[in-house]
């Protein structure tokens, strides 16, 4: 077992264990904090796949942005931290639907896992992926890029509209 | 032993050296801070422990070590314990990508001054870690179960998130000029007085002001505004846990200074051609000279941080937010636009 393998299993166990805590913890603050380790683990896996830029954006966006917002929400919401989160009862139909969806998702993941030509840390790589990502975004995937930017612009305008003080 | 093990050992040794250095820098900054503040306020400052009070920081550390460590009964013990570790860990981790000097060649072997100074995403790594640093303070505030701590923690995270934006946008202009996200490339690009401070004066000012806010230093030290919040997020901390927050503050100040020196003041570039001293590139003597000049630049910046703290009164919270969102952010965007247009015309 090489060091790369050890690193992979470390991150994999970190992701699974922390994700388990996220789902099962009764304390919503613990869930939010466990999510931090899940995101870190995913970033670690990206590094092992030689996707340096993806790994760091994972940290900047998910840990630096989204999770901070979640924790803010939890901290500012009065008494939510002590709330006992109940897993409600589900009807037979709901249980079957969930099971079918899970099986489909699992098949999809296994297919992706076996069919993709993974770029592991041991394979020869370029010095940096950033330049290629930039070029691709502004040539081949320009439409998607533009749609995403318009979507973000709409979100910003919406947020500003909601936050604005109402004046008569 | 294969190659990867050697790389790990090398990184470990370098990390230990850097952490030791950082602890010394933190101790020295605490001493300088107390002496400078005393000078500004016409006092003498620490002068009892050792010659000129030089051993005062070590006495302080011993005091913190020996103090009782109190965890409030209503606190969340687990988060209360882990919060200072996050703060200090993040403050140290930033140094993984900072180049302390140009690489040297001994017997055809390249030795880097720094753990991974050549990494392509150096600047993004630092930005990512500063955003993780928010967690230490936020969790400290929340877990103490004290309204002053919570307010301090909230203020701090809101402040850091707001100023991260203008900081990141100021960086974009530097990246546009250099065309690389690696700190080594950015420093190399500034050889021979082509310092970014002259090319990007506006970006420099934005970055400087944002660094003050990011490090929670006066005039933006609202998270621990004593008259309103007792002690802010660290009200309920005592002993070495308080010491870790204290240390993290000074380590962050040193990090911010090093970053400003790298990005705008030429990093380890000598202010004169190295031939004047008869230095050859990539030799040990050259690296030591570069390191010395980096240390001088960082020391001047740390002094500047201290000088500002004892000269300028604290901002009000709404003033702080207005400055960040209505002044610095638009200025940073205008700066990017100007930089991009000028670069396009020059090409």
Short mmCIF file of C-alpha atoms in Angstrom, two decimals:
data_model
loop_
_atom_site.label_atom_id
_atom_site.label_comp_id
_atom_site.label_asym_id
_atom_site.label_seq_id
_atom_site.Cartn_x
_atom_site.Cartn_y
_atom_site.Cartn_z
CA UNK A 1 0.00 0.00 0.00
CA UNK A 2 1.58 3.25 -1.10
CA UNK A 3 1.24 6.58 0.65
CA UNK A 4 -1.23 7.74 -2.00
CA UNK A 5 -3.47 4.80 -1.08
CA UNK A 6 -3.20 5.64 2.60
CA UNK A 7 -4.12 9.25 1.83
CA UNK A 8 -7.09 8.10 -0.25
CA UNK A 9 -8.46 5.83 2.47
CA UNK A 10 -7.92 8.54 5.06
CA UNK A 11 -10.02 11.02 3.08
CA UNK A 12 -12.61 8.41 2.17
CA UNK A 13 -13.13 7.41 5.81
CA UNK A 14 -13.19 11.08 6.82
CA UNK A 15 -15.91 11.83 4.26
CA UNK A 16 -18.09 8.85 5.15
CA UNK A 17 -17.75 9.23 8.93
CA UNK A 18 -18.42 12.97 8.94
CA UNK A 19 -21.32 12.63 6.48
CA UNK A 20 -22.81 10.01 8.80
CA UNK A 21 -22.62 12.49 11.68
CA UNK A 22 -24.22 15.20 9.51
CA UNK A 23 -27.25 13.00 8.90
CA UNK A 24 -27.63 11.37 12.32
CA UNK A 25 -26.59 14.08 14.80
CA UNK A 26 -29.42 15.46 16.92
CA UNK A 27 -27.61 18.76 17.42
CA UNK A 28 -27.88 20.86 14.27
CA UNK A 29 -24.67 22.73 15.13
CA UNK A 30 -22.74 19.45 15.25
CA UNK A 31 -24.24 18.52 11.87
CA UNK A 32 -23.10 21.82 10.36
CA UNK A 33 -19.62 21.39 11.79
CA UNK A 34 -19.33 17.78 10.61
CA UNK A 35 -20.17 19.03 7.12
CA UNK A 36 -16.94 21.05 7.31
CA UNK A 37 -14.94 17.81 7.47
CA UNK A 38 -16.97 16.28 4.64
CA UNK A 39 -16.10 19.22 2.40
CA UNK A 40 -12.45 19.04 3.44
CA UNK A 41 -12.33 15.35 2.63
CA UNK A 42 -13.83 15.93 -0.81
CA UNK A 43 -11.22 18.63 -1.43
CA UNK A 44 -8.55 16.12 -0.43
CA UNK A 45 -9.89 13.58 -2.94
CA UNK A 46 -9.77 16.27 -5.65
CA UNK A 47 -6.11 16.85 -4.82
CA UNK A 48 -5.43 13.12 -5.22
CA UNK A 49 -7.10 13.33 -8.65
CA UNK A 50 -4.69 16.14 -9.60
CA UNK A 51 -7.53 18.65 -9.77
CA UNK A 52 -5.78 21.38 -7.77
CA UNK A 53 -8.03 24.23 -8.86
CA UNK A 54 -11.20 22.25 -8.18
CA UNK A 55 -9.94 21.32 -4.71
CA UNK A 56 -9.24 24.89 -3.70
CA UNK A 57 -12.51 26.23 -5.13
CA UNK A 58 -14.27 23.49 -3.17
CA UNK A 59 -12.78 24.97 0.01
CA UNK A 60 -13.33 28.62 -0.95
CA UNK A 61 -16.95 28.20 -2.03
CA UNK A 62 -18.33 25.43 0.17
CA UNK A 63 -16.37 25.98 3.38
CA UNK A 64 -15.72 29.71 3.06
CA UNK A 65 -19.13 30.61 1.71
CA UNK A 66 -21.99 28.17 1.95
CA UNK A 67 -21.15 26.55 5.27
CA UNK A 68 -20.48 29.91 6.94
CA UNK A 69 -23.96 30.95 5.82
CA UNK A 70 -25.46 27.76 7.26
CA UNK A 71 -23.69 28.28 10.60
CA UNK A 72 -24.78 31.92 10.61
CA UNK A 73 -28.34 30.81 10.09
CA UNK A 74 -28.12 28.29 12.92
CA UNK A 75 -26.48 30.76 15.32
CA UNK A 76 -28.87 33.60 14.59
CA UNK A 77 -32.03 31.54 14.70
CA UNK A 78 -33.29 31.65 18.23
CA UNK A 79 -33.23 28.35 20.10
CA UNK A 80 -32.84 26.25 16.96
CA UNK A 81 -29.68 24.69 18.36
CA UNK A 82 -31.55 22.88 21.11
CA UNK A 83 -34.36 21.65 18.87
CA UNK A 84 -34.82 17.91 18.85
CA UNK A 85 -34.74 16.96 15.19
CA UNK A 86 -37.23 14.17 14.66
CA UNK A 87 -37.08 11.84 11.75
CA UNK A 88 -40.75 11.76 10.85
CA UNK A 89 -42.59 8.58 10.02
CA UNK A 90 -42.95 7.72 6.37
CA UNK A 91 -45.74 5.94 4.55
CA UNK A 92 -45.10 2.64 2.72
CA UNK A 93 -45.23 4.46 -0.62
CA UNK A 94 -42.59 6.98 0.44
CA UNK A 95 -40.29 4.22 1.69
CA UNK A 96 -40.53 2.35 -1.62
CA UNK A 97 -39.96 5.50 -3.68
CA UNK A 98 -36.89 6.34 -1.58
CA UNK A 99 -35.53 2.82 -1.94
CA UNK A 100 -35.97 2.84 -5.74
CA UNK A 101 -34.31 6.26 -6.06
CA UNK A 102 -31.40 5.10 -3.90
CA UNK A 103 -30.88 2.00 -6.05
CA UNK A 104 -30.92 4.07 -9.25
CA UNK A 105 -28.45 6.55 -7.76
CA UNK A 106 -26.19 3.70 -6.62
CA UNK A 107 -26.21 2.10 -10.10
CA UNK A 108 -25.40 5.46 -11.65
CA UNK A 109 -22.50 6.05 -9.25
CA UNK A 110 -21.07 2.55 -9.82
CA UNK A 111 -21.28 3.06 -13.59
CA UNK A 112 -19.46 6.39 -13.34
CA UNK A 113 -16.91 4.84 -11.02
CA UNK A 114 -16.08 1.97 -13.35
CA UNK A 115 -16.42 3.69 -16.72
CA UNK A 116 -14.46 6.90 -16.10
CA UNK A 117 -10.81 7.06 -17.00
CA UNK A 118 -9.61 8.43 -13.65
CA UNK A 119 -6.67 10.78 -13.60
CA UNK A 120 -4.86 9.64 -10.48
CA UNK A 121 -2.03 11.38 -8.68
CA UNK A 122 0.49 8.96 -10.16
CA UNK A 123 -0.35 9.67 -13.78
CA UNK A 124 1.73 12.35 -15.53
CA UNK A 125 0.03 15.72 -15.49
CA UNK A 126 0.37 19.28 -16.56
CA UNK A 127 1.83 21.87 -14.24
CA UNK A 128 -1.46 23.66 -13.80
CA UNK A 129 -5.07 23.11 -14.73
CA UNK A 130 -6.16 26.71 -14.24
CA UNK A 131 -5.23 27.98 -17.68
CA UNK A 132 -7.02 25.13 -19.45
CA UNK A 133 -10.13 25.58 -17.31
CA UNK A 134 -10.18 29.30 -18.15
CA UNK A 135 -9.78 28.70 -21.87
CA UNK A 136 -12.45 25.99 -21.94
CA UNK A 137 -14.92 28.13 -19.97
CA UNK A 138 -14.62 31.00 -22.43
CA UNK A 139 -14.69 28.86 -25.60
CA UNK A 140 -16.42 25.48 -25.54
CA UNK A 141 -18.59 26.05 -22.49
CA UNK A 142 -19.33 29.73 -22.99
CA UNK A 143 -23.13 29.36 -22.94
CA UNK A 144 -23.13 27.54 -19.61
CA UNK A 145 -20.72 30.10 -18.19
CA UNK A 146 -22.94 32.99 -19.31
CA UNK A 147 -26.10 31.34 -17.97
CA UNK A 148 -24.39 30.84 -14.60
CA UNK A 149 -23.31 34.48 -14.46
CA UNK A 150 -26.81 35.72 -15.32
CA UNK A 151 -28.23 33.44 -12.64
CA UNK A 152 -25.78 34.83 -10.08
CA UNK A 153 -26.63 38.38 -11.11
CA UNK A 154 -30.34 37.68 -10.60
CA UNK A 155 -29.57 36.18 -7.18
CA UNK A 156 -27.57 39.28 -6.18
CA UNK A 157 -30.35 41.63 -7.29
CA UNK A 158 -32.91 39.51 -5.46
CA UNK A 159 -30.85 39.49 -2.27
CA UNK A 160 -30.39 43.26 -2.42
CA UNK A 161 -34.13 43.69 -2.96
CA UNK A 162 -35.01 41.54 0.05
CA UNK A 163 -32.40 43.17 2.28
CA UNK A 164 -33.42 46.69 1.31
CA UNK A 165 -35.12 48.72 3.99
CA UNK A 166 -38.74 49.45 3.11
CA UNK A 167 -39.36 53.18 2.89
CA UNK A 168 -42.79 54.68 2.58
CA UNK B 1 12.59 4.85 1.67
CA UNK B 2 10.98 6.08 -1.50
CA UNK B 3 10.81 9.58 -2.86
CA UNK B 4 7.45 10.52 -1.34
CA UNK B 5 8.64 9.66 2.17
CA UNK B 6 11.61 11.98 1.75
CA UNK B 7 9.32 14.76 0.55
CA UNK B 8 7.14 14.24 3.62
CA UNK B 9 10.14 14.31 5.97
CA UNK B 10 11.49 17.45 4.30
CA UNK B 11 8.10 19.17 4.59
CA UNK B 12 7.85 18.14 8.24
CA UNK B 13 11.25 19.55 9.14
CA UNK B 14 10.50 22.79 7.29
CA UNK B 15 7.13 23.06 9.01
CA UNK B 16 8.79 22.70 12.43
CA UNK B 17 11.32 25.41 11.58
CA UNK B 18 8.58 27.73 10.32
CA UNK B 19 6.40 27.17 13.40
CA UNK B 20 9.37 27.87 15.66
CA UNK B 21 10.09 31.03 13.69
CA UNK B 22 6.45 32.11 13.89
CA UNK B 23 6.38 31.67 17.67
CA UNK B 24 9.48 33.85 17.94
CA UNK B 25 7.97 36.47 15.63
CA UNK B 26 4.77 36.46 17.69
CA UNK B 27 6.73 36.90 20.93
CA UNK B 28 8.77 39.70 19.39
CA UNK B 29 5.66 41.46 18.05
CA UNK B 30 3.99 41.34 21.46
CA UNK B 31 7.07 42.95 22.98
CA UNK B 32 7.29 45.57 20.22
CA UNK B 33 3.58 46.27 20.50
CA UNK B 34 3.88 46.96 24.23
CA UNK B 35 6.99 49.08 23.82
CA UNK B 36 5.59 51.11 20.91
CA UNK B 37 2.26 51.68 22.63
CA UNK B 38 4.13 52.83 25.73
CA UNK B 39 6.23 55.18 23.60
CA UNK B 40 3.13 56.62 21.92
CA UNK B 41 1.39 57.11 25.27
CA UNK B 42 4.51 58.58 26.95
CA UNK B 43 5.00 55.55 29.22
CA UNK B 44 8.04 53.31 29.65
CA UNK B 45 6.49 49.93 28.97
CA UNK B 46 7.82 46.56 30.16
CA UNK B 47 11.31 47.02 31.62
CA UNK B 48 11.55 44.61 34.58
CA UNK B 49 11.98 41.13 33.08
CA UNK B 50 15.41 40.86 31.48
CA UNK B 51 17.34 43.73 29.85
CA UNK B 52 14.88 46.36 28.53
CA UNK B 53 12.08 43.95 29.45
CA UNK B 54 13.05 41.71 26.54
CA UNK B 55 12.00 38.54 28.34
CA UNK B 56 8.52 39.90 29.09
CA UNK B 57 6.74 37.85 26.36
CA UNK B 58 8.22 34.62 27.75
CA UNK B 59 7.07 35.56 31.25
CA UNK B 60 3.60 36.18 29.80
CA UNK B 61 3.55 32.77 28.13
CA UNK B 62 4.58 31.07 31.38
CA UNK B 63 1.82 32.91 33.19
CA UNK B 64 -0.75 31.74 30.63
CA UNK B 65 0.50 28.16 30.85
CA UNK B 66 0.20 28.08 34.62
CA UNK B 67 -3.21 29.72 34.81
CA UNK B 68 -6.30 27.66 35.50
CA UNK B 69 -8.23 26.77 32.38
CA UNK B 70 -11.91 27.50 32.96
CA UNK B 71 -14.71 26.21 30.75
CA UNK B 72 -18.08 27.80 31.56
CA UNK B 73 -20.64 25.30 32.82
CA UNK B 74 -23.16 26.15 30.10
CA UNK B 75 -20.60 26.11 27.31
CA UNK B 76 -20.40 23.53 24.58
CA UNK B 77 -17.22 21.86 25.82
CA UNK B 78 -16.20 20.23 22.56
CA UNK B 79 -16.47 23.39 20.42
CA UNK B 80 -15.04 25.50 23.21
CA UNK B 81 -11.89 23.35 23.14
CA UNK B 82 -11.51 23.09 19.38
CA UNK B 83 -12.07 26.76 18.48
CA UNK B 84 -8.63 28.12 19.52
CA UNK B 85 -6.96 25.16 17.79
CA UNK B 86 -8.69 26.05 14.52
CA UNK B 87 -7.67 29.70 14.84
CA UNK B 88 -4.02 28.96 15.51
CA UNK B 89 -3.79 26.05 13.06
CA UNK B 90 -5.12 28.13 10.20
CA UNK B 91 -2.78 31.00 11.07
CA UNK B 92 0.21 28.65 10.78
CA UNK B 93 -1.03 26.65 7.78
CA UNK B 94 -0.87 29.70 5.52
CA UNK B 95 2.93 29.52 5.65
CA UNK B 96 2.86 26.30 3.62
CA UNK B 97 2.82 28.30 0.38
CA UNK B 98 4.88 31.37 1.29
CA UNK B 99 8.31 31.55 -0.39
CA UNK B 100 10.93 32.93 2.00
CA UNK B 101 13.62 33.27 -0.67
CA UNK B 102 14.42 32.08 -4.17
CA UNK B 103 15.38 28.42 -4.48
CA UNK B 104 19.04 27.48 -4.17
CA UNK B 105 21.07 24.85 -6.00
CA UNK B 106 23.58 22.75 -4.08
CA UNK B 107 25.24 19.85 -5.93
CA UNK B 108 22.58 19.95 -8.66
CA UNK B 109 19.86 19.62 -6.04
CA UNK B 110 17.17 22.25 -5.85
CA UNK B 111 16.29 23.32 -2.33
CA UNK B 112 13.19 25.46 -1.86
CA UNK B 113 12.90 28.07 0.87
CA UNK B 114 9.40 27.23 2.00
CA UNK B 115 7.29 24.09 2.16
CA UNK B 116 5.56 24.38 -1.21
CA UNK B 117 6.32 27.85 -2.56
CA UNK B 118 5.89 26.82 -6.20
CA UNK B 119 2.36 25.51 -5.93
CA UNK B 120 0.22 26.91 -8.74
CA UNK B 121 -2.70 27.89 -6.57
CA UNK B 122 -0.75 29.66 -3.82
CA UNK B 123 -2.93 32.75 -3.61
CA UNK B 124 -6.17 30.79 -3.75
CA UNK B 125 -4.85 28.55 -0.98
CA UNK B 126 -4.27 31.57 1.24
CA UNK B 127 -7.73 32.97 0.46
CA UNK B 128 -9.29 29.59 1.22
CA UNK B 129 -7.50 29.36 4.57
CA UNK B 130 -8.48 32.87 5.63
CA UNK B 131 -12.09 31.87 5.01
CA UNK B 132 -11.58 28.82 7.23
CA UNK B 133 -10.15 31.11 9.93
CA UNK B 134 -13.63 32.57 10.40
CA UNK B 135 -14.71 29.27 12.00
CA UNK B 136 -12.33 29.53 14.94
CA UNK B 137 -13.69 32.88 16.05
CA UNK B 138 -17.33 32.13 15.23
CA UNK B 139 -17.29 28.83 17.10
CA UNK B 140 -15.50 30.43 20.05
CA UNK B 141 -18.22 33.04 20.26
CA UNK B 142 -21.06 30.57 19.90
CA UNK B 143 -19.76 27.81 22.16
CA UNK B 144 -19.09 30.09 25.15
CA UNK B 145 -22.84 30.58 25.60
CA UNK B 146 -22.30 34.21 26.50
CA UNK B 147 -24.03 37.07 24.74
CA UNK B 148 -20.86 39.18 24.52
CA UNK B 149 -18.94 36.29 23.02
CA UNK B 150 -21.70 35.55 20.54
CA UNK B 151 -21.93 39.19 19.44
CA UNK B 152 -18.16 39.33 19.08
CA UNK B 153 -18.11 36.12 17.05
CA UNK B 154 -20.91 37.30 14.77
CA UNK B 155 -19.31 40.68 14.22
CA UNK B 156 -16.02 39.07 13.41
CA UNK B 157 -17.40 36.63 10.87
CA UNK B 158 -19.54 39.29 9.20
CA UNK B 159 -16.51 41.58 9.02
CA UNK B 160 -14.17 38.92 7.67
CA UNK B 161 -16.64 37.76 5.01
CA UNK B 162 -17.27 41.34 3.88
CA UNK B 163 -13.64 42.30 3.60
CA UNK B 164 -12.62 39.03 2.00
CA UNK B 165 -14.45 40.22 -1.12
CA UNK B 166 -12.51 43.43 -1.63
CA UNK B 167 -9.31 41.61 -0.67
CA UNK B 168 -9.91 38.94 -3.31
CA UNK B 169 -10.81 41.51 -5.95
CA UNK B 170 -7.68 43.55 -5.19
CA UNK B 171 -5.73 40.33 -5.70
CA UNK B 172 -7.33 39.75 -9.10
CA UNK B 173 -5.60 42.87 -10.46
CA UNK B 174 -2.23 41.58 -9.28
CA UNK B 175 -2.95 38.20 -10.85
CA UNK B 176 -3.94 39.91 -14.13
CA UNK B 177 -0.57 41.67 -14.26
CA UNK B 178 1.51 38.62 -13.38
CA UNK B 179 -0.56 36.00 -15.15
CA UNK B 180 0.06 33.44 -12.42
CA UNK B 181 -1.47 32.39 -9.12
CA UNK B 182 1.86 31.22 -7.70
CA UNK B 183 3.44 33.50 -5.11
CA UNK B 184 6.93 32.70 -6.40
CA UNK B 185 6.00 33.89 -9.89
CA UNK B 186 4.45 37.06 -8.49
CA UNK B 187 7.60 37.87 -6.52
CA UNK B 188 9.84 37.08 -9.50
CA UNK B 189 7.76 39.38 -11.67
CA UNK B 190 8.64 42.32 -9.41
CA UNK B 191 12.41 42.15 -9.93
CA UNK B 192 14.33 45.42 -10.11
CA UNK B 193 11.95 47.87 -8.44
CA UNK B 194 9.01 46.81 -10.62
CA UNK B 195 7.07 46.52 -7.37
CA UNK B 196 3.33 46.15 -7.64
CA UNK B 197 2.79 49.02 -5.21
CA UNK B 198 3.84 51.42 -7.98
CA UNK B 199 1.75 49.68 -10.63
CA UNK B 200 -1.25 49.05 -8.39
CA UNK B 201 -1.37 51.88 -5.82
CA UNK B 202 -5.15 51.67 -5.48
CA UNK B 203 -5.08 47.89 -5.17
CA UNK B 204 -2.38 48.21 -2.52
CA UNK B 205 -4.49 50.55 -0.39
CA UNK B 206 -7.57 48.31 -0.74
CA UNK B 207 -5.56 45.25 0.20
CA UNK B 208 -3.91 47.00 3.15
CA UNK B 209 -7.20 48.21 4.62
CA UNK B 210 -8.81 44.80 4.06
CA UNK B 211 -5.90 43.09 5.82
CA UNK B 212 -6.50 45.23 8.89
CA UNK B 213 -10.12 44.11 8.87
CA UNK B 214 -9.22 40.47 8.19
CA UNK B 215 -6.81 40.32 11.11
CA UNK B 216 -9.33 42.03 13.43
CA UNK B 217 -6.80 44.71 14.29
CA UNK B 218 -7.60 48.27 15.24
CA UNK B 219 -9.21 50.39 13.86
CA UNK B 220 -11.36 47.40 12.90
CA UNK B 221 -11.11 45.43 16.17
CA UNK B 222 -14.87 45.45 16.73
CA UNK B 223 -14.99 41.72 17.54
CA UNK B 224 -13.24 42.46 20.81
CA UNK B 225 -14.33 46.04 21.37
CA UNK B 226 -13.69 46.20 25.11
CA UNK B 227 -16.04 49.07 26.03
CA UNK B 228 -19.06 47.37 24.44
CA UNK B 229 -18.34 43.65 24.49
CA UNK B 230 -16.15 43.04 27.58
CA UNK B 231 -13.59 41.03 25.61
CA UNK B 232 -15.53 39.94 22.54
CA UNK B 233 -15.37 36.37 21.32
CA UNK B 234 -12.67 35.39 23.82
CA UNK B 235 -14.45 36.70 26.94
CA UNK B 236 -14.89 33.18 28.35
CA UNK B 237 -11.40 31.96 27.52
CA UNK B 238 -8.61 31.69 30.03
CA UNK B 239 -5.18 30.15 30.38
CA UNK B 240 -3.41 28.80 27.33
CA UNK B 241 -6.62 28.72 25.25
CA UNK B 242 -6.76 32.49 25.52
CA UNK B 243 -3.03 32.41 24.78
CA UNK B 244 -3.71 30.53 21.54
CA UNK B 245 -6.15 33.20 20.34
CA UNK B 246 -3.64 35.84 21.33
CA UNK B 247 -0.89 34.03 19.45
CA UNK B 248 -3.15 33.54 16.43
CA UNK B 249 -3.79 37.29 16.30
CA UNK B 250 -0.08 38.04 16.11
CA UNK B 251 0.60 35.16 13.73
CA UNK B 252 -2.16 36.51 11.47
CA UNK B 253 -0.60 39.94 11.60
CA UNK B 254 2.74 38.48 10.52
CA UNK B 255 0.98 36.52 7.76
CA UNK B 256 -0.79 39.61 6.49
CA UNK B 257 2.49 41.55 6.52
CA UNK B 258 4.29 38.78 4.66
CA UNK B 259 1.50 38.64 2.11
CA UNK B 260 1.53 42.40 1.54
CA UNK B 261 5.31 42.26 1.16
CA UNK B 262 5.02 39.38 -1.36
CA UNK B 263 2.24 40.89 -3.44
CA UNK B 264 3.09 44.58 -3.48
CA UNK B 265 6.56 45.24 -2.06
CA UNK B 266 8.61 42.83 -4.12
CA UNK B 267 8.75 39.99 -1.59
CA UNK B 268 12.31 38.73 -1.28
CA UNK B 269 13.63 40.88 -4.14
CA UNK B 270 16.67 42.94 -3.15
CA UNK B 271 16.15 46.71 -3.55
CA UNK B 272 19.40 46.90 -5.54
CA UNK B 273 21.06 44.67 -8.15
CA UNK B 274 22.53 41.64 -6.30
CA UNK B 275 25.80 42.08 -8.24
CA UNK B 276 26.64 45.04 -5.96
CA UNK B 277 27.28 42.59 -3.16
CA UNK B 278 28.85 40.10 -5.54
CA UNK B 279 26.00 37.62 -5.06
CA UNK B 280 25.34 34.86 -7.57
CA UNK B 281 21.74 33.76 -8.16
CA UNK B 282 20.60 30.51 -6.48
CA UNK B 283 23.42 30.39 -3.94
CA UNK B 284 23.03 30.19 -0.19
CA UNK B 285 24.41 33.71 0.36
CA UNK B 286 21.91 35.12 -2.13
CA UNK B 287 19.01 33.30 -0.44
CA UNK B 288 20.07 34.59 2.97
CA UNK B 289 20.25 38.16 1.67
CA UNK B 290 16.80 37.79 0.12
CA UNK B 291 15.44 36.37 3.35
CA UNK B 292 16.95 39.27 5.29
CA UNK B 293 15.24 41.82 3.06
CA UNK B 294 11.93 39.98 3.34
CA UNK B 295 12.29 40.07 7.13
CA UNK B 296 12.99 43.82 7.01
CA UNK B 297 9.89 44.44 4.87
CA UNK B 298 7.72 42.31 7.15
CA UNK B 299 9.11 44.02 10.26
CA UNK B 300 8.32 47.46 8.84
CA UNK B 301 4.78 46.34 8.03
CA UNK B 302 4.25 44.85 11.50
CA UNK B 303 5.43 48.14 12.98
CA UNK B 304 2.92 49.90 10.72
CA UNK B 305 0.13 47.64 12.03
CA UNK B 306 1.08 48.54 15.62
CA UNK B 307 1.47 52.23 14.85
CA UNK B 308 -2.03 52.38 13.34
CA UNK B 309 -3.55 50.53 16.30
CA UNK B 310 -2.31 53.10 18.80
CA UNK B 311 -3.06 56.15 16.63
CA UNK B 312 -6.52 55.68 15.14
CA UNK B 313 -9.75 55.23 17.13
CA UNK B 314 -12.09 52.30 16.54
CA UNK B 315 -14.71 52.48 13.79
CA UNK B 316 -18.41 52.14 14.51
CA UNK B 317 -19.99 48.96 13.15
CA UNK B 318 -22.10 50.65 10.45
CA UNK B 319 -19.09 52.72 9.38
CA UNK B 320 -17.09 49.53 9.02
CA UNK B 321 -19.73 47.88 6.85
CA UNK B 322 -20.24 51.03 4.75
CA UNK B 323 -16.51 51.30 4.14
CA UNK B 324 -16.28 47.66 3.10
CA UNK B 325 -19.31 47.42 0.83
CA UNK B 326 -19.80 50.95 -0.48
CA UNK B 327 -16.22 52.19 -0.81
CA UNK B 328 -13.66 49.38 -1.02
CA UNK B 329 -15.71 46.92 -3.09
CA UNK B 330 -16.63 49.38 -5.90
CA UNK B 331 -13.06 50.73 -5.88
CA UNK B 332 -11.68 47.20 -6.23
CA UNK B 333 -13.99 46.48 -9.18
CA UNK B 334 -12.99 49.77 -10.87
CA UNK B 335 -9.36 48.83 -10.27
CA UNK B 336 -9.82 45.48 -12.03
CA UNK B 337 -11.54 47.19 -14.97
CA UNK B 338 -8.75 49.76 -15.36
CA UNK B 339 -6.05 47.10 -15.05
CA UNK B 340 -7.74 44.86 -17.62
CA UNK B 341 -8.24 47.70 -20.13
CA UNK B 342 -4.67 48.97 -19.76
CA UNK B 343 -3.27 45.45 -20.13
CA UNK B 344 -5.41 44.89 -23.22
CA UNK B 345 -4.22 48.15 -24.82
CA UNK B 346 -0.56 47.42 -24.02
CA UNK B 347 -0.86 44.02 -25.65
#
